[in-house]
Amino acid sequence: MKINGNEIRPGNVIQHKGALWVAVKTSHVKPGKGPAYAQVELKNAIDGTKLNERFRSSETVERVRLEQKDYQYLYAEGDMLTFMDTDTYDQIQLPRDFLEERAAFLQDGMTVTVESHEGRAIGVTLPGQVTLEVVEADPVVKGQTAASSYKPAKLENGVRVLVPPFVEAGERIVVDTNELTYVRRAD
């Protein structure tokens, strides 16, 4: 299935330069001069080599159709993550670096989608947003209201994100797992 270059998201698998690549990170760039593009960090699905590519919105890439199956995250043991097939109760183990920094967002019992190609796991898609507790938040700098004044905060999983000044330690917030950014306070 063809998709535009700016529609590539982390976890997508594409056919590029004769190989299967998993999108690890994406960032959308709008330079002052010239058209916008997506800067995509790709990881080869077979040998693990990395590649940085720019895709303009006018370019199309082939998104590979993969077998998708829901798995439940069970536990981490060393650098391996264990998932259980929700239908057959079969368990699979994947290396932690397979998910890169998104592994920090896994929570016990979380349902993820594991994509496989010819019986081999290629990608893992996490839910779009997770709720986490802020364990540490920097104090607000007084008088810093001229610009958007986001401050650094540390979450319970050890990840640092920028949050609005009203968010304090102990609050629960919703975080986007693809962009690793603050979305809103949790209900």
C-alpha positions as a Python dict, from the first residue, in 0.01 Angstrom:
ca = {
    (1, 'M'): (0, 0, 0),
    (2, 'K'): (146, 334, -102),
    (3, 'I'): (156, 614, 155),
    (4, 'N'): (289, 969, 139),
    (5, 'G'): (631, 1031, 292),
    (6, 'N'): (486, 1259, 560),
    (7, 'E'): (249, 984, 682),
    (8, 'I'): (528, 759, 809),
    (9, 'R'): (495, 698, 1184),
    (10, 'P'): (724, 520, 1433),
    (11, 'G'): (663, 147, 1404),
    (12, 'N'): (562, 158, 1035),
    (13, 'V'): (741, -88, 808),
    (14, 'I'): (823, 30, 458),
    (15, 'Q'): (988, -112, 149),
    (16, 'H'): (1280, 119, 67),
    (17, 'K'): (1594, 65, -137),
    (18, 'G'): (1510, -304, -182),
    (19, 'A'): (1480, -387, 189),
    (20, 'L'): (1231, -381, 476),
    (21, 'W'): (1280, -85, 711),
    (22, 'V'): (1110, -3, 1042),
    (23, 'A'): (1055, 366, 1119),
    (24, 'V'): (1213, 429, 1461),
    (25, 'K'): (1179, 808, 1492),
    (26, 'T'): (1005, 1066, 1281),
    (27, 'S'): (1012, 1442, 1297),
    (28, 'H'): (839, 1683, 1066),
    (29, 'V'): (1050, 1976, 952),
    (30, 'K'): (924, 2296, 791),
    (31, 'P'): (1230, 2489, 679),
    (32, 'G'): (1200, 2861, 614),
    (33, 'K'): (1282, 2800, 250),
    (34, 'G'): (1156, 2502, 52),
    (35, 'P'): (887, 2242, 110),
    (36, 'A'): (827, 2059, 438),
    (37, 'Y'): (962, 1708, 482),
    (38, 'A'): (964, 1421, 729),
    (39, 'Q'): (1304, 1329, 875),
    (40, 'V'): (1278, 955, 941),
    (41, 'E'): (1524, 731, 1124),
    (42, 'L'): (1492, 384, 974),
    (43, 'K'): (1617, 52, 1109),
    (44, 'N'): (1666, -245, 878),
    (45, 'A'): (1421, -516, 986),
    (46, 'I'): (1665, -796, 906),
    (47, 'D'): (2018, -687, 1003),
    (48, 'G'): (1945, -386, 1228),
    (49, 'T'): (2148, -126, 1037),
    (50, 'K'): (2021, 231, 1064),
    (51, 'L'): (1953, 492, 799),
    (52, 'N'): (1831, 852, 812),
    (53, 'E'): (1612, 959, 522),
    (54, 'R'): (1411, 1265, 426),
    (55, 'F'): (1071, 1209, 270),
    (56, 'R'): (877, 1495, 114),
    (57, 'S'): (498, 1486, 124),
    (58, 'S'): (495, 1449, -255),
    (59, 'E'): (701, 1127, -238),
    (60, 'T'): (528, 794, -191),
    (61, 'V'): (670, 487, -22),
    (62, 'E'): (544, 132, -11),
    (63, 'R'): (411, 40, 334),
    (64, 'V'): (446, -334, 375),
    (65, 'R'): (138, -530, 470),
    (66, 'L'): (222, -728, 777),
    (67, 'E'): (35, -981, 983),
    (68, 'Q'): (-90, -794, 1289),
    (69, 'K'): (-176, -966, 1612),
    (70, 'D'): (-257, -834, 1958),
    (71, 'Y'): (-24, -935, 2238),
    (72, 'Q'): (-29, -853, 2607),
    (73, 'Y'): (291, -728, 2769),
    (74, 'L'): (380, -954, 3062),
    (75, 'Y'): (726, -873, 3199),
    (76, 'A'): (1087, -782, 3128),
    (77, 'E'): (1368, -1023, 3207),
    (78, 'G'): (1714, -879, 3154),
    (79, 'D'): (1711, -720, 2810),
    (80, 'M'): (1424, -938, 2684),
    (81, 'L'): (1054, -840, 2688),
    (82, 'T'): (789, -1113, 2711),
    (83, 'F'): (452, -1083, 2536),
    (84, 'M'): (155, -1324, 2532),
    (85, 'D'): (-78, -1389, 2239),
    (86, 'T'): (-424, -1298, 2371),
    (87, 'D'): (-592, -1575, 2167),
    (88, 'T'): (-363, -1877, 2199),
    (89, 'Y'): (-170, -1780, 2517),
    (90, 'D'): (159, -1848, 2334),
    (91, 'Q'): (445, -1632, 2457),
    (92, 'I'): (715, -1458, 2254),
    (93, 'Q'): (1026, -1273, 2366),
    (94, 'L'): (1168, -969, 2191),
    (95, 'P'): (1486, -776, 2272),
    (96, 'R'): (1434, -445, 2457),
    (97, 'D'): (1627, -250, 2190),
    (98, 'F'): (1367, -371, 1938),
    (99, 'L'): (1137, -97, 2077),
    (100, 'E'): (1417, 159, 2130),
    (101, 'E'): (1316, 431, 2382),
    (102, 'R'): (946, 340, 2350),
    (103, 'A'): (1014, 32, 2570),
    (104, 'A'): (1003, 262, 2873),
    (105, 'F'): (630, 318, 2810),
    (106, 'L'): (535, -50, 2842),
    (107, 'Q'): (306, -114, 3139),
    (108, 'D'): (203, -448, 3291),
    (109, 'G'): (-94, -593, 3103),
    (110, 'M'): (-71, -335, 2821),
    (111, 'T'): (-207, -457, 2487),
    (112, 'V'): (30, -396, 2197),
    (113, 'T'): (14, -492, 1831),
    (114, 'V'): (302, -708, 1709),
    (115, 'E'): (355, -699, 1333),
    (116, 'S'): (526, -992, 1169),
    (117, 'H'): (645, -1069, 819),
    (118, 'E'): (680, -1435, 717),
    (119, 'G'): (660, -1547, 1081),
    (120, 'R'): (925, -1306, 1210),
    (121, 'A'): (841, -1012, 1440),
    (122, 'I'): (919, -686, 1260),
    (123, 'G'): (750, -412, 1462),
    (124, 'V'): (560, -339, 1781),
    (125, 'T'): (292, -70, 1796),
    (126, 'L'): (213, 74, 2138),
    (127, 'P'): (-113, 249, 2226),
    (128, 'G'): (-97, 613, 2109),
    (129, 'Q'): (-109, 755, 2460),
    (130, 'V'): (-27, 635, 2811),
    (131, 'T'): (-98, 781, 3155),
    (132, 'L'): (203, 825, 3384),
    (133, 'E'): (283, 1000, 3711),
    (134, 'V'): (520, 1295, 3729),
    (135, 'V'): (781, 1214, 3997),
    (136, 'E'): (994, 1524, 3960),
    (137, 'A'): (913, 1866, 3812),
    (138, 'D'): (1136, 2172, 3803),
    (139, 'P'): (1000, 2485, 3973),
    (140, 'V'): (841, 2755, 3760),
    (141, 'V'): (1069, 3047, 3671),
    (142, 'K'): (886, 3366, 3767),
    (143, 'G'): (840, 3624, 3495),
    (144, 'Q'): (891, 3375, 3213),
    (145, 'T'): (557, 3438, 3048),
    (146, 'A'): (669, 3602, 2723),
    (147, 'A'): (726, 3268, 2552),
    (148, 'S'): (563, 2931, 2595),
    (149, 'S'): (725, 2833, 2923),
    (150, 'Y'): (737, 2457, 2935),
    (151, 'K'): (955, 2303, 3205),
    (152, 'P'): (1130, 1965, 3225),
    (153, 'A'): (969, 1687, 3427),
    (154, 'K'): (1069, 1329, 3504),
    (155, 'L'): (805, 1057, 3476),
    (156, 'E'): (772, 739, 3681),
    (157, 'N'): (934, 539, 3398),
    (158, 'G'): (1244, 762, 3400),
    (159, 'V'): (1162, 946, 3076),
    (160, 'R'): (1196, 1326, 3073),
    (161, 'V'): (932, 1536, 2895),
    (162, 'L'): (845, 1904, 2880),
    (163, 'V'): (526, 1996, 3066),
    (164, 'P'): (332, 2322, 3121),
    (165, 'P'): (421, 2524, 3433),
    (166, 'F'): (106, 2421, 3624),
    (167, 'V'): (202, 2050, 3630),
    (168, 'E'): (357, 1946, 3962),
    (169, 'A'): (519, 1629, 4099),
    (170, 'G'): (260, 1368, 4196),
    (171, 'E'): (16, 1454, 3915),
    (172, 'R'): (-78, 1203, 3647),
    (173, 'I'): (-45, 1315, 3286),
    (174, 'V'): (-115, 1167, 2943),
    (175, 'V'): (192, 1129, 2719),
    (176, 'D'): (204, 1062, 2343),
    (177, 'T'): (413, 744, 2293),
    (178, 'N'): (510, 832, 1935),
    (179, 'E'): (626, 1190, 1985),
    (180, 'L'): (724, 1147, 2355),
    (181, 'T'): (539, 1467, 2443),
    (182, 'Y'): (290, 1591, 2704),
    (183, 'V'): (-73, 1580, 2587),
    (184, 'R'): (-289, 1675, 2889),
    (185, 'R'): (-358, 1609, 3255),
    (186, 'A'): (-510, 1270, 3325),
    (187, 'D'): (-874, 1256, 3435),
}
